[in-house]
């Protein structure tokens, strides 16, 4: 970049959300626990009888371990100010910002529809499954979702695409972000929207995380010019002003490892002269205020831990675990229980723990930061105890505990993620703001 730019300010009453020391500690510990988890999976697969377990190891490495390690490292060495690049959820640099727009939400949407673009569906289980099947079977899905990228610390507000050859494996696509109030480009130029346009040419594996992803065409300027051509041709009232050498022309890579080549020019498309559609368009909601998938997954995993606790307590309260699945998992630890006859007290404690877990799961879904931190604390203590048992060579050495260990690691990774953290902190900040308003009113 020729100029570094200024840090984007948060909109209006939404204060910036920064990680606390406790958040950072859980985040880093989750990464360490995930690495150890991947090691255990690799150990399981080092035999011909379990060679298929390498698939599980790859999934854990690509979707749990490497993303978390990248996120930890990029928090340290990637500066948190505008650099003309989007970010992946792992903190890696994504596609370049190569277009800017002036105009209201409805004018941008109307211009894209006129130009023959289709708004992409949001990423959810249904749309994710549909794009997988459509890509494999080479079926058309003209509203296929795009993977989320981050700018101003939030996901794109919406995205548009044009399918090529009737398959979502190849497509033109562009993501849009609404600029924060009062934010300007380096040089003091105000715009309403920033956008990143690129062309998906194939499906492959990311060089950095090994995840399945779309590979983009290196010449992002060609895609930028394609967007300009379609919009200006169908909306003659639109005007274009180009900032020359807005960023230094560079040859780099995006978050999937794809090569990027650009001349560094930034066209600003002015849509303010376009007529406003008859039906007003609602401004896009901030993605940070939507219930994020990691929070939902974390809550579901806490419920699963509750179910496991109830199952264990049901066996323990019968007074013996001999010959049961609990006994098989405990191995030599069963002798300790037999000697102390602590079945009923431990079973009762497990019931109480299950009740606490149920409350935590509900509160996490409602955005409670305290419940999120408590659930992660339970997982951390459990992981540490199992790690101590393994290092000391105690009974079981994580053999019977591996399912519980995996569950704790997944809970920690989900709830310590940036999206879960930001959602909980923003909910807490807004509750505090409302409380202050009520106090002033009294």
Short mmCIF file of C-alpha atoms in Angstrom, two decimals:
data_model
loop_
_atom_site.label_atom_id
_atom_site.label_comp_id
_atom_site.label_asym_id
_atom_site.label_seq_id
_atom_site.Cartn_x
_atom_site.Cartn_y
_atom_site.Cartn_z
CA UNK A 1 0.00 0.00 0.00
CA UNK A 2 1.18 3.48 -0.72
CA UNK A 3 -0.52 4.62 2.46
CA UNK A 4 -1.38 2.50 5.43
CA UNK A 5 -4.81 4.00 6.10
CA UNK A 6 -6.45 4.52 9.42
CA UNK A 7 -8.08 1.98 11.68
CA UNK A 8 -11.78 1.75 10.99
CA UNK A 9 -13.97 3.06 13.73
CA UNK A 10 -16.94 1.09 14.84
CA UNK A 11 -20.36 2.38 13.90
CA UNK A 12 -22.37 4.59 16.18
CA UNK A 13 -23.10 3.11 19.58
CA UNK A 14 -21.19 -0.11 18.91
CA UNK A 15 -17.86 0.12 20.76
CA UNK A 16 -14.83 -1.79 19.44
CA UNK A 17 -14.64 -5.33 20.81
CA UNK A 18 -11.18 -6.36 21.97
CA UNK A 19 -10.07 -9.67 23.43
CA UNK A 20 -9.42 -9.79 27.16
CA UNK A 21 -6.48 -11.60 28.70
CA UNK A 22 -8.79 -14.49 29.57
CA UNK A 23 -10.09 -14.66 25.99
CA UNK A 24 -6.55 -14.73 24.67
CA UNK A 25 -5.53 -17.44 27.17
CA UNK A 26 -8.41 -19.72 26.16
CA UNK A 27 -7.71 -19.01 22.49
CA UNK A 28 -4.05 -20.04 22.73
CA UNK A 29 -4.72 -23.02 25.00
CA UNK A 30 -7.35 -24.23 22.55
CA UNK A 31 -4.71 -24.20 19.81
CA UNK A 32 -2.27 -26.20 21.96
CA UNK A 33 -4.99 -28.72 22.87
CA UNK A 34 -5.96 -29.05 19.20
CA UNK A 35 -2.36 -29.87 18.23
CA UNK A 36 -2.25 -32.59 20.86
CA UNK A 37 -5.61 -33.90 19.67
CA UNK A 38 -4.27 -34.16 16.10
CA UNK A 39 -1.25 -36.06 17.42
CA UNK A 40 -3.55 -38.57 19.14
CA UNK A 41 -5.51 -39.04 15.91
CA UNK A 42 -2.30 -39.57 13.95
CA UNK A 43 -1.21 -42.14 16.52
CA UNK A 44 -4.52 -43.95 16.04
CA UNK A 45 -3.99 -44.13 12.27
CA UNK A 46 -0.43 -45.58 12.33
CA UNK A 47 -1.55 -49.12 11.62
CA UNK A 48 -2.93 -50.79 8.49
CA UNK A 49 -6.09 -51.76 10.36
CA UNK A 50 -6.87 -48.09 11.03
CA UNK A 51 -5.32 -46.44 7.97
CA UNK A 52 -8.73 -44.96 7.19
CA UNK A 53 -8.29 -42.87 10.34
CA UNK A 54 -5.95 -40.66 8.34
CA UNK A 55 -9.10 -39.02 6.93
CA UNK A 56 -10.13 -38.03 10.45
CA UNK A 57 -6.61 -36.79 11.08
CA UNK A 58 -6.71 -34.65 7.91
CA UNK A 59 -10.10 -33.19 8.89
CA UNK A 60 -8.82 -32.27 12.36
CA UNK A 61 -5.61 -30.82 10.95
CA UNK A 62 -7.30 -28.81 8.17
CA UNK A 63 -10.36 -27.53 10.01
CA UNK A 64 -9.19 -27.32 13.64
CA UNK A 65 -5.43 -27.22 14.09
CA UNK A 66 -4.01 -25.20 11.18
CA UNK A 67 -6.76 -22.51 11.23
CA UNK A 68 -6.21 -21.94 14.95
CA UNK A 69 -2.42 -21.82 14.58
CA UNK A 70 -2.74 -19.34 11.72
CA UNK A 71 -5.12 -17.21 13.79
CA UNK A 72 -2.73 -17.15 16.75
CA UNK A 73 0.24 -16.16 14.60
CA UNK A 74 -1.59 -13.56 12.50
CA UNK A 75 -2.85 -11.85 15.65
CA UNK A 76 0.79 -11.32 16.53
CA UNK A 77 2.33 -10.18 13.25
CA UNK A 78 -0.51 -8.89 11.00
CA UNK A 79 -1.36 -5.24 11.82
CA UNK A 80 -5.01 -4.49 12.50
CA UNK A 81 -5.53 -1.58 10.13
CA UNK A 82 -6.80 -1.23 6.58
CA UNK A 83 -4.26 -2.53 4.05
CA UNK A 84 -6.42 -2.97 0.97
CA UNK A 85 -6.83 -6.68 1.62
CA UNK A 86 -9.64 -8.71 3.10
CA UNK A 87 -8.93 -11.35 5.76
CA UNK A 88 -9.97 -14.96 6.05
CA UNK A 89 -11.52 -16.21 9.29
CA UNK A 90 -8.05 -17.65 10.05
CA UNK A 91 -6.50 -14.17 9.93
CA UNK A 92 -4.71 -14.72 6.61
CA UNK A 93 -4.86 -12.10 3.87
CA UNK A 94 -7.74 -12.82 1.51
CA UNK A 95 -8.73 -11.30 -1.84
CA UNK A 96 -7.69 -7.69 -2.54
CA UNK A 97 -10.15 -4.81 -2.23
CA UNK A 98 -10.34 -3.75 -5.88
CA UNK A 99 -13.59 -1.76 -6.17
CA UNK A 100 -15.39 1.01 -4.25
CA UNK A 101 -18.95 2.29 -4.58
CA UNK A 102 -20.95 5.39 -3.74
CA UNK A 103 -24.68 4.97 -3.19
CA UNK A 104 -27.37 3.55 -0.94
CA UNK A 105 -27.94 -0.14 -0.33
CA UNK A 106 -30.89 -0.35 -2.71
CA UNK A 107 -28.95 1.43 -5.48
CA UNK A 108 -26.06 -1.03 -5.19
CA UNK A 109 -28.38 -4.05 -5.18
CA UNK A 110 -30.43 -2.71 -8.08
CA UNK A 111 -27.33 -1.99 -10.16
CA UNK A 112 -26.00 -5.52 -9.64
CA UNK A 113 -29.33 -7.15 -10.55
CA UNK A 114 -29.59 -4.99 -13.67
CA UNK A 115 -26.07 -6.10 -14.62
CA UNK A 116 -27.12 -9.76 -14.53
CA UNK A 117 -25.69 -10.72 -11.16
CA UNK A 118 -27.43 -13.01 -8.63
CA UNK A 119 -27.21 -12.43 -4.89
CA UNK A 120 -25.48 -15.33 -3.15
CA UNK A 121 -27.31 -17.32 -0.50
CA UNK A 122 -26.06 -17.05 3.08
CA UNK A 123 -23.75 -19.81 4.30
CA UNK A 124 -25.71 -22.41 6.27
CA UNK A 125 -26.02 -26.20 6.36
CA UNK A 126 -28.57 -26.33 3.54
CA UNK A 127 -26.68 -24.03 1.17
CA UNK A 128 -23.32 -25.67 2.00
CA UNK A 129 -24.68 -29.12 1.22
CA UNK A 130 -26.29 -27.87 -1.98
CA UNK A 131 -23.09 -26.28 -3.28
CA UNK A 132 -21.16 -29.49 -2.55
CA UNK A 133 -23.62 -31.67 -4.44
CA UNK A 134 -23.97 -29.13 -7.26
CA UNK A 135 -20.21 -28.92 -7.72
CA UNK A 136 -19.68 -32.69 -7.65
CA UNK A 137 -22.62 -33.40 -9.98
CA UNK A 138 -21.96 -30.30 -12.10
CA UNK A 139 -25.45 -28.94 -11.54
CA UNK A 140 -26.40 -25.29 -11.72
CA UNK A 141 -26.72 -23.31 -8.48
CA UNK A 142 -26.69 -19.66 -9.50
CA UNK A 143 -27.16 -18.40 -5.92
CA UNK A 144 -24.45 -20.58 -4.38
CA UNK A 145 -22.94 -19.12 -1.18
CA UNK A 146 -19.43 -17.66 -1.09
CA UNK A 147 -17.00 -18.30 1.71
CA UNK A 148 -17.02 -15.41 4.19
CA UNK A 149 -14.16 -12.92 4.18
CA UNK A 150 -13.58 -10.18 6.74
CA UNK A 151 -13.13 -6.43 6.39
CA UNK A 152 -13.58 -3.91 9.22
CA UNK A 153 -13.53 -7.01 11.48
CA UNK A 154 -16.80 -8.30 10.05
CA UNK A 155 -18.07 -10.51 7.23
CA UNK A 156 -19.28 -9.10 3.94
CA UNK A 157 -22.77 -7.58 4.05
CA UNK A 158 -23.79 -9.39 0.87
CA UNK A 159 -22.26 -10.94 -2.24
CA UNK A 160 -23.24 -11.34 -5.90
CA UNK A 161 -22.13 -13.84 -8.52
CA UNK A 162 -22.48 -15.03 -12.09
CA UNK A 163 -22.26 -18.75 -12.69
CA UNK A 164 -20.14 -20.05 -15.60
CA UNK A 165 -20.87 -23.26 -17.55
CA UNK A 166 -23.81 -24.13 -15.29
CA UNK A 167 -21.69 -25.16 -12.30
CA UNK A 168 -20.77 -23.30 -9.08
CA UNK A 169 -17.22 -24.61 -9.45
CA UNK A 170 -16.54 -21.71 -11.86
CA UNK A 171 -18.10 -18.30 -11.30
CA UNK A 172 -17.60 -14.56 -11.15
CA UNK A 173 -18.26 -13.20 -7.68
CA UNK A 174 -17.97 -10.00 -5.68
CA UNK A 175 -18.35 -9.27 -1.95
CA UNK A 176 -19.55 -5.92 -0.52
CA UNK A 177 -18.83 -4.25 2.82
CA UNK A 178 -20.57 -1.11 4.08
CA UNK A 179 -17.93 1.36 5.26
CA UNK A 180 -18.19 2.53 8.91
CA UNK A 181 -19.58 6.02 9.46
CA UNK A 182 -16.92 8.65 8.90
CA UNK A 183 -14.32 6.17 7.59
CA UNK A 184 -12.19 7.25 4.63
CA UNK A 185 -9.76 5.63 2.25
CA UNK A 186 -6.07 6.50 2.59
CA UNK A 187 -5.80 10.04 1.24
CA UNK A 188 -9.08 11.18 2.80
CA UNK A 189 -11.46 9.88 0.10
CA UNK A 190 -14.91 8.94 1.40
CA UNK A 191 -16.79 5.99 -0.11
CA UNK A 192 -19.90 4.11 1.00
CA UNK A 193 -18.90 0.58 0.02
CA UNK A 194 -15.76 -1.44 -0.55
CA UNK A 195 -15.80 -4.61 -2.62
CA UNK A 196 -13.55 -7.53 -3.57
CA UNK A 197 -14.14 -9.19 -6.94
CA UNK A 198 -12.44 -12.40 -8.10
CA UNK A 199 -13.10 -15.37 -10.36
CA UNK A 200 -13.42 -18.95 -9.09
CA UNK A 201 -11.73 -21.18 -11.67
CA UNK A 202 -11.75 -24.58 -9.92
CA UNK A 203 -12.15 -26.44 -6.63
CA UNK A 204 -9.04 -27.59 -4.77
CA UNK A 205 -7.22 -27.65 -1.45
CA UNK A 206 -5.93 -24.55 0.31
CA UNK A 207 -2.12 -24.47 0.37
CA UNK A 208 -2.15 -23.01 3.88
CA UNK A 209 -4.89 -24.97 5.69
CA UNK A 210 -5.50 -28.00 3.41
CA UNK A 211 -9.23 -27.19 3.44
CA UNK A 212 -11.41 -27.78 0.39
CA UNK A 213 -11.89 -24.38 -1.25
CA UNK A 214 -12.31 -22.56 -4.54
CA UNK A 215 -9.17 -21.62 -6.43
CA UNK A 216 -9.29 -18.12 -7.92
CA UNK A 217 -7.84 -16.78 -11.15
CA UNK A 218 -4.60 -14.82 -10.54
CA UNK A 219 -5.66 -11.83 -12.67
CA UNK A 220 -8.05 -10.10 -10.27
CA UNK A 221 -7.91 -6.94 -12.40
CA UNK A 222 -9.75 -8.78 -15.18
CA UNK A 223 -12.56 -9.62 -12.76
CA UNK A 224 -12.62 -6.02 -11.50
CA UNK A 225 -12.99 -4.80 -15.07
CA UNK A 226 -15.72 -7.38 -15.75
CA UNK A 227 -17.78 -5.96 -12.87
CA UNK A 228 -17.24 -2.41 -14.15
CA UNK A 229 -18.25 -3.38 -17.69
CA UNK A 230 -21.49 -5.11 -16.66
CA UNK A 231 -22.57 -2.35 -14.24
CA UNK A 232 -21.78 0.67 -16.45
CA UNK A 233 -23.27 -0.97 -19.55
CA UNK A 234 -26.63 -1.65 -17.87
CA UNK A 235 -26.69 1.52 -15.71
CA UNK A 236 -25.59 4.41 -17.97
CA UNK A 237 -26.18 6.92 -15.15
CA UNK A 238 -23.33 5.36 -13.17
CA UNK A 239 -19.99 7.14 -13.34
CA UNK A 240 -16.51 5.83 -12.59
CA UNK A 241 -13.48 7.57 -11.12
CA UNK A 242 -10.22 5.61 -10.88
CA UNK A 243 -7.64 6.16 -8.16
CA UNK A 244 -4.37 5.33 -9.90
CA UNK A 245 -1.79 3.37 -7.92
CA UNK A 246 -4.17 3.21 -4.96
CA UNK A 247 -2.06 0.27 -3.81
CA UNK A 248 1.35 -0.71 -5.07
CA UNK A 249 0.98 -3.23 -7.89
CA UNK A 250 1.96 -6.57 -6.42
CA UNK A 251 2.18 -10.28 -7.03
CA UNK A 252 1.04 -12.05 -3.89
CA UNK A 253 -1.22 -14.85 -2.66
CA UNK A 254 -4.63 -14.97 -1.02
CA UNK A 255 -5.72 -17.00 2.01
CA UNK A 256 -6.02 -20.18 -0.05
CA UNK A 257 -2.52 -19.81 -1.48
CA UNK A 258 -3.67 -18.66 -4.93
CA UNK A 259 -1.44 -16.21 -6.80
CA UNK A 260 -2.74 -12.64 -7.14
CA UNK A 261 -1.63 -10.09 -9.73
CA UNK A 262 -2.91 -6.50 -9.82
CA UNK A 263 -1.91 -3.08 -11.10
CA UNK A 264 -3.11 -1.45 -7.86
CA UNK A 265 -5.78 0.84 -9.39
CA UNK A 266 -9.05 1.33 -7.49
CA UNK A 267 -12.17 2.32 -9.50
CA UNK A 268 -14.88 4.15 -7.53
CA UNK A 269 -18.33 3.55 -9.04
CA UNK A 270 -20.78 6.37 -8.28
CA UNK A 271 -24.37 5.04 -8.29
CA UNK A 272 -26.00 8.01 -6.58
CA UNK A 273 -27.57 9.24 -9.85
CA UNK A 274 -29.45 5.96 -10.28
CA UNK A 275 -33.18 6.06 -9.49
CA UNK A 276 -34.16 4.57 -6.17
CA UNK A 277 -36.27 1.39 -6.51
CA UNK A 278 -39.98 1.76 -5.72
CA UNK A 279 -39.70 -0.65 -2.81
CA UNK A 280 -37.10 0.43 -0.23
CA UNK A 281 -34.41 -2.10 0.59
CA UNK A 282 -33.57 -2.78 4.21
CA UNK A 283 -29.98 -2.04 5.09
CA UNK A 284 -27.96 -5.22 5.74
CA UNK A 285 -27.66 -6.32 9.34
CA UNK A 286 -24.21 -6.35 10.90
CA UNK A 287 -22.89 -9.93 10.66
CA UNK A 288 -21.41 -9.59 14.15
CA UNK A 289 -24.91 -9.36 15.64
CA UNK A 290 -26.15 -12.56 14.02
CA UNK A 291 -25.97 -15.72 16.10
CA UNK A 292 -22.72 -17.23 14.77
CA UNK A 293 -22.26 -20.90 13.91
CA UNK A 294 -19.41 -21.40 16.47
CA UNK A 295 -21.72 -20.24 19.26
CA UNK A 296 -24.45 -22.65 18.13
CA UNK A 297 -21.96 -25.50 17.79
CA UNK A 298 -20.41 -24.73 21.16
CA UNK A 299 -23.82 -24.73 22.84
CA UNK A 300 -24.72 -28.04 21.18
CA UNK A 301 -21.44 -29.59 22.33
CA UNK A 302 -22.08 -28.42 25.91
CA UNK A 303 -25.48 -30.12 25.70
CA UNK A 304 -23.73 -33.26 24.47
CA UNK A 305 -21.43 -33.08 27.48
CA UNK A 306 -24.54 -32.76 29.65
CA UNK A 307 -26.02 -35.90 28.08
CA UNK A 308 -22.76 -37.76 28.66
CA UNK A 309 -22.76 -36.68 32.31
CA UNK A 310 -26.32 -37.90 32.77
CA UNK A 311 -25.46 -41.23 31.13
CA UNK A 312 -22.48 -41.70 33.43
CA UNK A 313 -24.47 -40.69 36.52
CA UNK A 314 -27.23 -43.16 35.63
CA UNK A 315 -24.74 -46.02 35.68
CA UNK A 316 -22.92 -44.81 38.79
CA UNK A 317 -26.12 -44.42 40.82
CA UNK A 318 -26.87 -48.11 40.33
CA UNK A 319 -23.91 -48.79 42.62
CA UNK A 320 -21.56 -50.63 40.26
CA UNK A 321 -19.92 -50.15 36.88
CA UNK A 322 -18.56 -53.67 36.48
CA UNK A 323 -19.43 -55.09 33.07
CA UNK A 324 -20.81 -51.76 31.81
CA UNK A 325 -19.48 -49.42 29.12
CA UNK A 326 -18.40 -47.06 31.88
CA UNK A 327 -16.30 -49.82 33.38
CA UNK A 328 -14.72 -50.55 30.01
CA UNK A 329 -13.78 -46.89 29.58
CA UNK A 330 -12.44 -46.55 33.11
CA UNK A 331 -10.19 -49.60 32.91
CA UNK A 332 -8.02 -49.81 36.03
CA UNK A 333 -9.64 -46.69 37.51
CA UNK A 334 -12.64 -48.87 38.33
CA UNK A 335 -10.70 -50.41 41.24
CA UNK A 336 -10.47 -46.98 42.91
CA UNK A 337 -14.23 -46.58 42.86
CA UNK A 338 -14.77 -50.12 44.07
CA UNK A 339 -12.45 -49.49 47.01
CA UNK A 340 -13.97 -46.17 48.05
CA UNK A 341 -17.62 -47.08 47.25
CA UNK A 342 -18.07 -43.54 45.95
CA UNK A 343 -20.54 -44.43 43.22
CA UNK A 344 -23.55 -42.58 44.65
CA UNK A 345 -21.75 -39.35 45.66
CA UNK A 346 -19.99 -39.12 42.30
CA UNK A 347 -23.21 -39.98 40.46
CA UNK A 348 -25.06 -37.24 42.34
CA UNK A 349 -22.31 -34.75 41.55
CA UNK A 350 -22.58 -35.70 37.88
CA UNK A 351 -26.33 -34.96 37.93
CA UNK A 352 -25.67 -31.53 39.41
CA UNK A 353 -22.95 -30.93 36.83
CA UNK A 354 -25.39 -31.89 34.05
CA UNK A 355 -27.89 -29.32 35.36
CA UNK A 356 -25.20 -26.63 35.29
CA UNK A 357 -24.27 -27.66 31.75
CA UNK A 358 -27.88 -27.38 30.58
CA UNK A 359 -28.08 -23.84 31.98
CA UNK A 360 -24.76 -22.93 30.36
CA UNK A 361 -25.90 -24.19 26.95
CA UNK A 362 -29.02 -22.00 27.05
CA UNK A 363 -27.14 -18.94 28.30
CA UNK A 364 -24.44 -19.35 25.63
CA UNK A 365 -27.10 -19.26 22.91
CA UNK A 366 -28.48 -16.07 24.49
CA UNK A 367 -25.05 -14.46 24.20
CA UNK A 368 -23.92 -14.69 27.83
CA UNK A 369 -20.18 -14.04 27.99
CA UNK A 370 -19.98 -15.40 31.54
CA UNK A 371 -21.54 -18.71 30.47
CA UNK A 372 -19.14 -18.92 27.52
CA UNK A 373 -16.13 -18.39 29.78
CA UNK A 374 -17.43 -20.89 32.36
CA UNK A 375 -17.94 -23.61 29.75
CA UNK A 376 -14.42 -23.04 28.43
CA UNK A 377 -13.04 -23.16 31.99
CA UNK A 378 -14.68 -26.58 32.51
CA UNK A 379 -13.13 -27.84 29.27
CA UNK A 380 -9.72 -26.43 30.18
CA UNK A 381 -9.70 -28.10 33.60
CA UNK A 382 -10.79 -31.41 32.04
CA UNK A 383 -8.10 -31.23 29.35
CA UNK A 384 -5.41 -30.40 31.92
CA UNK A 385 -6.43 -33.30 34.17
CA UNK A 386 -6.39 -35.73 31.25
CA UNK A 387 -3.02 -34.35 30.13
CA UNK A 388 -1.56 -34.79 33.60
CA UNK A 389 -2.85 -38.38 33.65
CA UNK A 390 -1.20 -39.04 30.30
CA UNK A 391 2.16 -37.47 31.22
CA UNK A 392 2.30 -39.26 34.58
CA UNK A 393 1.46 -42.58 32.93
CA UNK A 394 -1.64 -43.03 35.03
CA UNK A 395 -4.35 -45.63 34.39
CA UNK A 396 -5.89 -45.38 30.95
CA UNK A 397 -3.36 -42.79 29.66
CA UNK A 398 -6.09 -41.08 27.67
CA UNK A 399 -7.26 -44.26 25.96
CA UNK A 400 -10.65 -44.27 27.64
CA UNK A 401 -10.71 -40.48 27.96
CA UNK A 402 -10.19 -39.71 24.26
CA UNK A 403 -13.89 -39.19 23.45
CA UNK A 404 -14.21 -36.79 26.39
CA UNK A 405 -10.94 -35.11 25.41
CA UNK A 406 -12.16 -34.61 21.85
CA UNK A 407 -15.43 -33.11 23.12
CA UNK A 408 -13.60 -30.68 25.42
CA UNK A 409 -11.24 -29.59 22.63
CA UNK A 410 -14.13 -28.94 20.25
CA UNK A 411 -16.00 -26.90 22.88
CA UNK A 412 -12.89 -24.83 23.58
CA UNK A 413 -12.20 -24.20 19.88
CA UNK A 414 -15.80 -23.22 19.12
CA UNK A 415 -16.37 -20.88 22.06
CA UNK A 416 -12.93 -19.25 21.95
CA UNK A 417 -13.28 -18.39 18.25
CA UNK A 418 -13.36 -14.73 17.26
CA UNK A 419 -16.97 -14.91 16.06
CA UNK A 420 -18.24 -16.40 19.34
CA UNK A 421 -16.18 -13.96 21.39
CA UNK A 422 -17.28 -10.87 19.47
CA UNK A 423 -20.95 -11.93 19.57
CA UNK A 424 -20.87 -12.40 23.35
CA UNK A 425 -18.94 -9.18 24.03
CA UNK A 426 -21.21 -7.10 21.79
CA UNK A 427 -24.30 -8.50 23.52
CA UNK A 428 -22.77 -7.67 26.90
CA UNK A 429 -21.80 -4.15 25.76
CA UNK A 430 -25.30 -3.44 24.51
CA UNK A 431 -26.88 -4.69 27.72
CA UNK A 432 -24.55 -2.41 29.66
CA UNK A 433 -25.48 0.54 27.42
CA UNK A 434 -29.19 -0.09 27.94
CA UNK A 435 -28.65 -0.34 31.69
CA UNK A 436 -26.90 3.03 31.72
CA UNK A 437 -29.75 4.59 29.73
CA UNK A 438 -32.28 3.30 32.26
CA UNK A 439 -30.19 4.58 35.15
CA UNK A 440 -29.94 8.05 33.61
CA UNK A 441 -33.68 8.02 32.97
CA UNK A 442 -34.32 7.35 36.64
#
